[in-house]
Short mmCIF file of C-alpha atoms and ligand atoms in Angstrom, two decimals:
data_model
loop_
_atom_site.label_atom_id
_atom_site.label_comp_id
_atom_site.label_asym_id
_atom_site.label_seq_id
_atom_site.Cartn_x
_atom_site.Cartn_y
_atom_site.Cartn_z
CA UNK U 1 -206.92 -10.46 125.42
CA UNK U 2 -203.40 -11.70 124.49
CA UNK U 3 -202.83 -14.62 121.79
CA UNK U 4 -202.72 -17.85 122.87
CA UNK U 5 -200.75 -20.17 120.85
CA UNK U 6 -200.39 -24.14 121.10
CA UNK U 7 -196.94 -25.55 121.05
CA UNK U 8 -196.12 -29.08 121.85
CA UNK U 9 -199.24 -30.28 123.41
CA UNK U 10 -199.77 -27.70 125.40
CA UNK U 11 -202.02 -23.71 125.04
CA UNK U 12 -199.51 -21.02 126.06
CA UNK U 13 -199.46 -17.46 125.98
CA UNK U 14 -198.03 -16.41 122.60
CA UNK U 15 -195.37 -14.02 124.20
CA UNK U 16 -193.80 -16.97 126.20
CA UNK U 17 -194.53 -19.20 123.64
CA UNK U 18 -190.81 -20.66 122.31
CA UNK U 19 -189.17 -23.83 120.94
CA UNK U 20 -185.87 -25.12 121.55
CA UNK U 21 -182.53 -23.43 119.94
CA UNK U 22 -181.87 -26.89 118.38
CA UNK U 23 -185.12 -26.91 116.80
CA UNK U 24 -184.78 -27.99 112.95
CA UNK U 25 -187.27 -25.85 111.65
CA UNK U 26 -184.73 -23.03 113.40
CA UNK U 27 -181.55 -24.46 112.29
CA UNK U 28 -182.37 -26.05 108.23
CA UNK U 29 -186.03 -25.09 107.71
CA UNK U 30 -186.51 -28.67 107.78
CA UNK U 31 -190.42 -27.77 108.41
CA UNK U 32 -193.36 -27.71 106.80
CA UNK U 33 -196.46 -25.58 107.14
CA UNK U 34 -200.30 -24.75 106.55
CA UNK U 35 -202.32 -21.49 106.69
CA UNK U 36 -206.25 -22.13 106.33
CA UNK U 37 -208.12 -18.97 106.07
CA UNK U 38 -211.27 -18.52 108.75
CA UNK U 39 -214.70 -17.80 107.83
CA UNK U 40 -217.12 -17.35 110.86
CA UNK U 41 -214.38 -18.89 113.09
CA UNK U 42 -214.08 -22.19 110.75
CA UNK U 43 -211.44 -23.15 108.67
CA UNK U 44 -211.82 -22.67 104.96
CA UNK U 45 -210.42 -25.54 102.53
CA UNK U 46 -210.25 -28.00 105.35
CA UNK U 47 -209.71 -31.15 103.06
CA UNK U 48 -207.41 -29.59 100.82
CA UNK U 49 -204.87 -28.17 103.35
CA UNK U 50 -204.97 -31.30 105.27
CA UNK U 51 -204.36 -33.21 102.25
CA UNK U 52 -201.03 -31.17 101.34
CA UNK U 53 -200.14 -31.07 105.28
CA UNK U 54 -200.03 -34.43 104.73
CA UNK U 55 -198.30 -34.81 101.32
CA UNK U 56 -195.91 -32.41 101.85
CA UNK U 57 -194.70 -34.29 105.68
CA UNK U 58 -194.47 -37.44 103.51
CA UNK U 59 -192.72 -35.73 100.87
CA UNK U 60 -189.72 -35.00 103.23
CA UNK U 61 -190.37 -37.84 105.46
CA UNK U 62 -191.90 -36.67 108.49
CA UNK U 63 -194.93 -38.27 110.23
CA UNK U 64 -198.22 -36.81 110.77
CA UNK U 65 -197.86 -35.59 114.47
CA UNK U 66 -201.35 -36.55 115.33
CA UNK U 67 -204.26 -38.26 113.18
CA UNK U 68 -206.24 -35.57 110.97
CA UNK U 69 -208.74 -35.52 113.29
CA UNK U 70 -207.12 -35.12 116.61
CA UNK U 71 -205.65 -32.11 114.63
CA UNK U 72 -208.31 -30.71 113.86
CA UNK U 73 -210.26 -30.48 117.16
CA UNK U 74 -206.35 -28.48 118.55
CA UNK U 75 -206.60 -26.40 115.77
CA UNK U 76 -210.55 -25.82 116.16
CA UNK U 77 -209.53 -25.07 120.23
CA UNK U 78 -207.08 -23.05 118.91
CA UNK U 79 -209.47 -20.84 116.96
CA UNK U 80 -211.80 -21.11 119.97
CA UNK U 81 -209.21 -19.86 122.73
CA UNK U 82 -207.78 -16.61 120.78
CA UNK U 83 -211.69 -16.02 119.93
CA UNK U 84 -211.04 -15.01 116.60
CA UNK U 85 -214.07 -15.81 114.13
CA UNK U 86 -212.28 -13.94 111.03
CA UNK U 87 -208.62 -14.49 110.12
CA UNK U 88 -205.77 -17.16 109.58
CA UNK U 89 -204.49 -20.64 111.11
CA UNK U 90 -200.98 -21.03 110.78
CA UNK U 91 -199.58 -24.45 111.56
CA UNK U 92 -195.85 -25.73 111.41
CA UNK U 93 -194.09 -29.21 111.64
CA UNK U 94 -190.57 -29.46 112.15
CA UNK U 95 -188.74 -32.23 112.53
CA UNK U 96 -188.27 -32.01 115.91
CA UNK U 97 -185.14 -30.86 118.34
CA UNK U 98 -181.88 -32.68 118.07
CA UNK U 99 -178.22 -31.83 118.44
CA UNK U 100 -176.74 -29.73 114.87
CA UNK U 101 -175.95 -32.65 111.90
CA UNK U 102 -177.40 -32.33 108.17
CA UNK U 103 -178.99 -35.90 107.73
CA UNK U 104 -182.27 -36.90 110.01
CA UNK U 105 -181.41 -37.94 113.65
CA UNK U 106 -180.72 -41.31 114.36
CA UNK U 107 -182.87 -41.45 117.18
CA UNK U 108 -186.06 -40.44 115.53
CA UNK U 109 -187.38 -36.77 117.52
CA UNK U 110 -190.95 -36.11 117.86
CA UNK U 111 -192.03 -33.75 115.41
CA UNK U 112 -192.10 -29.97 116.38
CA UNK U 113 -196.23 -28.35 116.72
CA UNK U 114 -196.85 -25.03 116.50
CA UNK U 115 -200.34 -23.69 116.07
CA UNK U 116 -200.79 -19.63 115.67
CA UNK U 117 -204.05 -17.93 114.88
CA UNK U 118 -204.38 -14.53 113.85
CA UNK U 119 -207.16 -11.90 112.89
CA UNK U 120 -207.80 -10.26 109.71
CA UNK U 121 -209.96 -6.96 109.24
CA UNK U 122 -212.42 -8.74 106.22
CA UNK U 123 -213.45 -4.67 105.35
CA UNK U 124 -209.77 -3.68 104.92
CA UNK U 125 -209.47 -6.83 102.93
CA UNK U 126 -212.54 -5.76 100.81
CA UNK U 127 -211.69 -2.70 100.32
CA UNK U 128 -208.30 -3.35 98.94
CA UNK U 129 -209.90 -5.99 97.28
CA UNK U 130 -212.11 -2.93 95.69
CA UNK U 131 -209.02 -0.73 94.65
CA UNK U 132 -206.88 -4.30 93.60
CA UNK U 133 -203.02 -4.28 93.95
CA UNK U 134 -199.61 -4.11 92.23
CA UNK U 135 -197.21 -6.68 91.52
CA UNK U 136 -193.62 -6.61 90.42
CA UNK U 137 -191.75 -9.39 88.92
CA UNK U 138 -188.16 -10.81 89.85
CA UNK U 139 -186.46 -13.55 88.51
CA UNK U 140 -186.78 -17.58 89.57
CA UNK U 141 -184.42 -18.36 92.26
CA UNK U 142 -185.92 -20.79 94.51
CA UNK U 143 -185.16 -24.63 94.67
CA UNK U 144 -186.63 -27.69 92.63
CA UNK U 145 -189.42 -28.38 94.97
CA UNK U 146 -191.47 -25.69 95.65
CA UNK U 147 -194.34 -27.73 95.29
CA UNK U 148 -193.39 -28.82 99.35
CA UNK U 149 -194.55 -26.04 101.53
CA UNK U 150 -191.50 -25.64 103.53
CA UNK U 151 -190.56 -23.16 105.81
CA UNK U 152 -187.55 -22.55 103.89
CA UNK U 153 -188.73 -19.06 102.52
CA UNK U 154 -186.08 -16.52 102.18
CA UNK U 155 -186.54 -16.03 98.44
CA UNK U 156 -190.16 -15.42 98.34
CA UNK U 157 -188.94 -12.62 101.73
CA UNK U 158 -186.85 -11.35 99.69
CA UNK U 159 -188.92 -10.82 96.49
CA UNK U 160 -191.77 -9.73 98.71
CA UNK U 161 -189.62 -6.83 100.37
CA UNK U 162 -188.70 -6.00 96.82
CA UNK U 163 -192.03 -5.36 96.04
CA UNK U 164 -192.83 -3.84 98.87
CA UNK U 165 -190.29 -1.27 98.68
CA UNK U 166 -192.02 -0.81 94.73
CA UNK U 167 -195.10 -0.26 96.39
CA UNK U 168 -196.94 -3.53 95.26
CA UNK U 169 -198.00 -5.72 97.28
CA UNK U 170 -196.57 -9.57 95.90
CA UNK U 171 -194.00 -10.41 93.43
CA UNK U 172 -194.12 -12.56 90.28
CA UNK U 173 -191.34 -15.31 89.76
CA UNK U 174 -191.01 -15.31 85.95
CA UNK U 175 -188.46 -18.28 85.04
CA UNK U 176 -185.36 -18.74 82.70
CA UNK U 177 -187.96 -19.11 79.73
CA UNK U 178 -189.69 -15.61 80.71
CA UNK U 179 -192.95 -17.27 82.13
CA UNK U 180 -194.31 -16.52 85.50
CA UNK U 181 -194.35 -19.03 87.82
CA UNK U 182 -196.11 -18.18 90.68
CA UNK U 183 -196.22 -15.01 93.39
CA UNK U 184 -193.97 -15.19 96.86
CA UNK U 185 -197.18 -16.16 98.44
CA UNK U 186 -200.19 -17.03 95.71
CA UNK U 187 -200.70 -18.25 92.47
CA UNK U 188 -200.79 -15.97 89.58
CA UNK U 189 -203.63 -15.85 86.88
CA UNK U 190 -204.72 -13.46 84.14
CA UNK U 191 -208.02 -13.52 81.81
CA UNK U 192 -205.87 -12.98 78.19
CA UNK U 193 -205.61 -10.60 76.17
CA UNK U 194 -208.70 -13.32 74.29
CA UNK U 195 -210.26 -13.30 77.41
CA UNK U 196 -209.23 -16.88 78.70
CA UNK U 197 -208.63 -17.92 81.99
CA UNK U 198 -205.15 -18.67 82.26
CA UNK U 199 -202.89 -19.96 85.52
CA UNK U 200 -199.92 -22.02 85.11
CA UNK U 201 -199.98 -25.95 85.70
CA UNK U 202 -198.58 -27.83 88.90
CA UNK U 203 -196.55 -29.73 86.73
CA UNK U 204 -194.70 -26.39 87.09
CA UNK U 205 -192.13 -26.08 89.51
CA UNK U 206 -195.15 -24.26 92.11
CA UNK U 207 -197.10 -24.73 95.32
CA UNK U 208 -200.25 -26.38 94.53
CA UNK U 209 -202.40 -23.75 95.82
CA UNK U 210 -205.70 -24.93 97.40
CA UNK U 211 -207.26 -21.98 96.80
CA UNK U 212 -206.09 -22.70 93.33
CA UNK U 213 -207.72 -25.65 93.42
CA UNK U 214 -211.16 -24.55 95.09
CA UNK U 215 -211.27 -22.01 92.60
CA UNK U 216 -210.85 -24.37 89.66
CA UNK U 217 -213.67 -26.29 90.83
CA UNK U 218 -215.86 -23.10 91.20
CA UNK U 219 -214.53 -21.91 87.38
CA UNK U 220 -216.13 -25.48 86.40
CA UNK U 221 -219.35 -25.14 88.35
CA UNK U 222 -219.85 -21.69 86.55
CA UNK U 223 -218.81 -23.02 83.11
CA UNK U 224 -215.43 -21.18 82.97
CA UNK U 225 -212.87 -22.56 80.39
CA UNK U 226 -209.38 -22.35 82.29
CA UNK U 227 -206.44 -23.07 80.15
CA UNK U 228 -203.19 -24.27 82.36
CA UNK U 229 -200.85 -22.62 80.08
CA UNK U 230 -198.18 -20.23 81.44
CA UNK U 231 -197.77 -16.76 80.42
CA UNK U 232 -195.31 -13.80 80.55
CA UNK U 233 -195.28 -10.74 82.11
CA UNK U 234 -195.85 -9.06 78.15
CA UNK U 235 -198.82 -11.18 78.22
CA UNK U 236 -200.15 -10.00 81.85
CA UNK U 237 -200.09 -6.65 80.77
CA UNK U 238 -201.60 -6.84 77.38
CA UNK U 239 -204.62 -9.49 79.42
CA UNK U 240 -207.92 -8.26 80.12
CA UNK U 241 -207.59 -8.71 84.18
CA UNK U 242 -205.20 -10.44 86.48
CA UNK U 243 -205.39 -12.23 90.23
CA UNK U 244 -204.19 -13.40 92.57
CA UNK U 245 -204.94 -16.79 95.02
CA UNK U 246 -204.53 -17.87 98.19
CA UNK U 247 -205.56 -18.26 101.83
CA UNK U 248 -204.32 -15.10 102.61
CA UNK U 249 -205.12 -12.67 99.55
CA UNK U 250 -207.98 -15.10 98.88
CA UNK U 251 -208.85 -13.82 95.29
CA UNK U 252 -207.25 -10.91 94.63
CA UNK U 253 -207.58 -8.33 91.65
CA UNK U 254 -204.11 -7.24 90.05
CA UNK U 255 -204.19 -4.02 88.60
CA UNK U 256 -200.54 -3.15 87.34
CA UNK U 257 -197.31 -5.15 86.71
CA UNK U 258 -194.47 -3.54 87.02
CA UNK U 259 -195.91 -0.48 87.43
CA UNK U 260 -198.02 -0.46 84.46
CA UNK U 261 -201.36 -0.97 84.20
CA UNK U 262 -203.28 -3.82 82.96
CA UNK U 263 -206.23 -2.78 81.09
CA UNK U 264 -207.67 0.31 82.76
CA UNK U 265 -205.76 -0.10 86.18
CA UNK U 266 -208.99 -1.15 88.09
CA UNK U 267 -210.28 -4.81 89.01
CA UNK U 268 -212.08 -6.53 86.52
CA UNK U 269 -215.72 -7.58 86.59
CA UNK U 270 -214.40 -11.95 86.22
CA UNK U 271 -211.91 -11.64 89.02
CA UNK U 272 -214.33 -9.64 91.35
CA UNK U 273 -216.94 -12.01 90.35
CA UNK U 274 -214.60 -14.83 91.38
CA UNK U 275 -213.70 -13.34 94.90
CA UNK U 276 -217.32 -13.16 95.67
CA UNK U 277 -218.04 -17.02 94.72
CA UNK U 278 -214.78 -18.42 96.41
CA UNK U 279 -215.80 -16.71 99.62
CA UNK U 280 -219.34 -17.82 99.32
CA UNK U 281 -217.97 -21.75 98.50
CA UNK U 282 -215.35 -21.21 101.53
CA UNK U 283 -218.36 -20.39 103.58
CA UNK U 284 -220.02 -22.57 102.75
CA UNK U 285 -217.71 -25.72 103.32
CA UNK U 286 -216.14 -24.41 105.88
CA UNK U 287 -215.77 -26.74 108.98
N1 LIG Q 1 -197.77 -20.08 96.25
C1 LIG Q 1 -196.98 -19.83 97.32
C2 LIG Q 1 -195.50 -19.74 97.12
C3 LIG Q 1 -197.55 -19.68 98.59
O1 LIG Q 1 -196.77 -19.46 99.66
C4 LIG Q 1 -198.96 -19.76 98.73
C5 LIG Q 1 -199.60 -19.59 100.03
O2 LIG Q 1 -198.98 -19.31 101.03
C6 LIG Q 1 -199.73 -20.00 97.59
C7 LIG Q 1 -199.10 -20.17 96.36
C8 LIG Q 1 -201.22 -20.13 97.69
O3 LIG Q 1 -201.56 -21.33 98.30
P1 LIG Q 1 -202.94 -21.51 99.09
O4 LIG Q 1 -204.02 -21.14 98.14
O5 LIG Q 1 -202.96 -22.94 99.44
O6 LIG Q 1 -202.86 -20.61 100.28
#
C-alpha cells in the first residue's frame, strides 16, 4: 500500500502529494514542525508536542491551523489511513503561499498543513539500541532561537552528514565556551564521571525536547537526581554512560565520542534502564 499523506484539508497519495512553489516553508523556512513517535498506532507525548506546536506557531506568529483537537482526530486518520501502528508523525506549518517578499504578507495566507506518517522497524531500533551509537562533535553554528522548532535546518544537515560520513550516527553542538549544547536531532546527556545525571538546561540556547521532558519526569518518579548543568565533550568521555533523547532515537545509549569510547564502549545499565521506562510511560499515555 502506498503512503497517504494529508495536505491542505485533503488525504492524497504521498507521491502526488505537493505544495505550491511560493510556499514559505519552501522559500524562508518560515515553518514550524512536530514529530510524535507511535506506540501501538498512538501518538506518544501527545500534550507535550501539542504544547510546543503551539508555542513555537506563537513564537513566530502564526495561528494554530485548526483547534488541538480537530488536529488531532487528522493526525489520528492520518495514522489510521497509512495503517502504520509503529513509527513517526511528522507535521509542518508554514505560513502559507504568497508572492516572494521577506516580511509576513499583507493579506494574511492560510497557514500551510502537511501531515506525513512513517514506519519504524521497533527490533532494528532495539537492537541498535543494544549495540548503542557514536557521536561526533562540531562546533555551534545555528541561530539564537533554536528553542523554535523551525524547519530551518541546514546546520543540524550538515553536522548530521558529518557524522555520518564518521560513522556515528548524531552530532554534538559544543558552543564558544566548549559545552555541548544539544545533538542535530536530540538532546544530549551523560551520567558523570560521579555518576550524576547530567543534560543541559533550556535556558540554553536548545530545543526543549519533550522527550527530555517525559524523561525528567520519569528520572523523578524513580528518584533520579538530574543536575541541568552543561558539560564538555572531556567530560562525556571521562562519564560513566551517555544518551541520547528524542522522538526519533527515543533513549538512546552513546557509546563513543569522537571516536573514543566512553567507559567500556557498550550501553550502560542507567541509560538502558531509562529506554525501557520511557517506552513503557509512552505506552502508557499514549493517545
Ligand atoms: N533537539 C533537536 C535539535 C531536535 O531536532 C530534536 C528532535 O527532533 C530534539 C532535540 C528532541 O526533541 P523531542 O524529544 O521533542 O523529539
Amino acid at each position: 500500500m502506498g503512503r497517504i499523506a494529508y495536505v491542505n484539508g485533503r488525504f492524497v497519495p504521498q507521491s502526488d502529494a505537493c505544495v505550491s512553489i511560493e510556499d514559505r516553508g519552501y522559500q524562508f523556512a518560515d515553518a514550524v514542525y512536530e514529530v510524535w513517535a507511535l506506540f501501538g498506532g498512538k501518538l506518544a507525548d501527545p500534550e507535550g508536542h501539542f504544547a510546543r506546536l503551539e508555542r513555537s506557531l506563537g513564537e513566530i506568529a502564526i495561528a494554530m491551523p485548526m483547534s488541538r483537537r480537530a488536529l488531532t482526530l487528522v493526525l489520528k486518520e492520518a495514522v489510521r489511513r497509512n495503517r502504520v501502528s509503529e513509527g513517526l508523525v511528522y507535521l509542518q506549518v508554514s505560513r502559507g503561499v504568497a508572492p516572494r517578499d521577506h516580511p509576513f504578507p499583507k493579506t494574511p495566507t492560510p497557514p500551510s498543513v502537511v501531515i506525513t506518517v512513517s514506519a519504524v522497524d521497533r527490533a532494528a531500533s532495539e537492537a541498535r539500541a543494544a549495540k548503542g551509537v557514536g557521536v561526533i562533535t562540531t562546533p555551534e553554528n545555528r541561530w539564537g532561537r533554536c528553542d523554535i522548532k523551525t524547519v530551518g535546518l541546514l546546520p543540524n544537515v550538515l553536522a548530521k552528514q558529518k557524522a555520518r560520513e564518521a560513522g556515528a550516527v548524531e552530532a554534538w553542538f559544543v558552543d564558544e565556551l566548549g559545552f555541548i549544547t544539544e545533538g542535530g536531532s536530540s538532546n544530549a546527556w551523560i551520567v558523570d564521571a560521579e555518576g550524576r545525571l547530567r543534560t543541559r538546561d533550556t535556558n540554553a540556547n536548545i530545543l526543549r525536547g519533550v522527550t527530555r521532558l517525559t524523561l525528567l519526569d520519569v528520572m523523578r518518579e524513580e528518584g533520579l537526581e538530574v543536575d541541568e548543568r552543561p558539560f564538555t565533550p572531556s567530560d562525556a568521555l571521562a562519564a560513566r554512560e551517555a544518551f541520547i533523547t528524542g522522538a526519533g532515537s527515543l533513549v538512546l545509549p552513546v557509546v563513543s565520542v569522537d571516536g573514543k569510547p566512553i567507559g567500556e564502549g557498550r550501553p550502560g545499565p542507567l541509560a538502558t534502564r531509562l529506554r525501557r521506562l520511557y517506552i513503557e510511560r509512552a505506552k502508557a499515555t499514549a493517545l
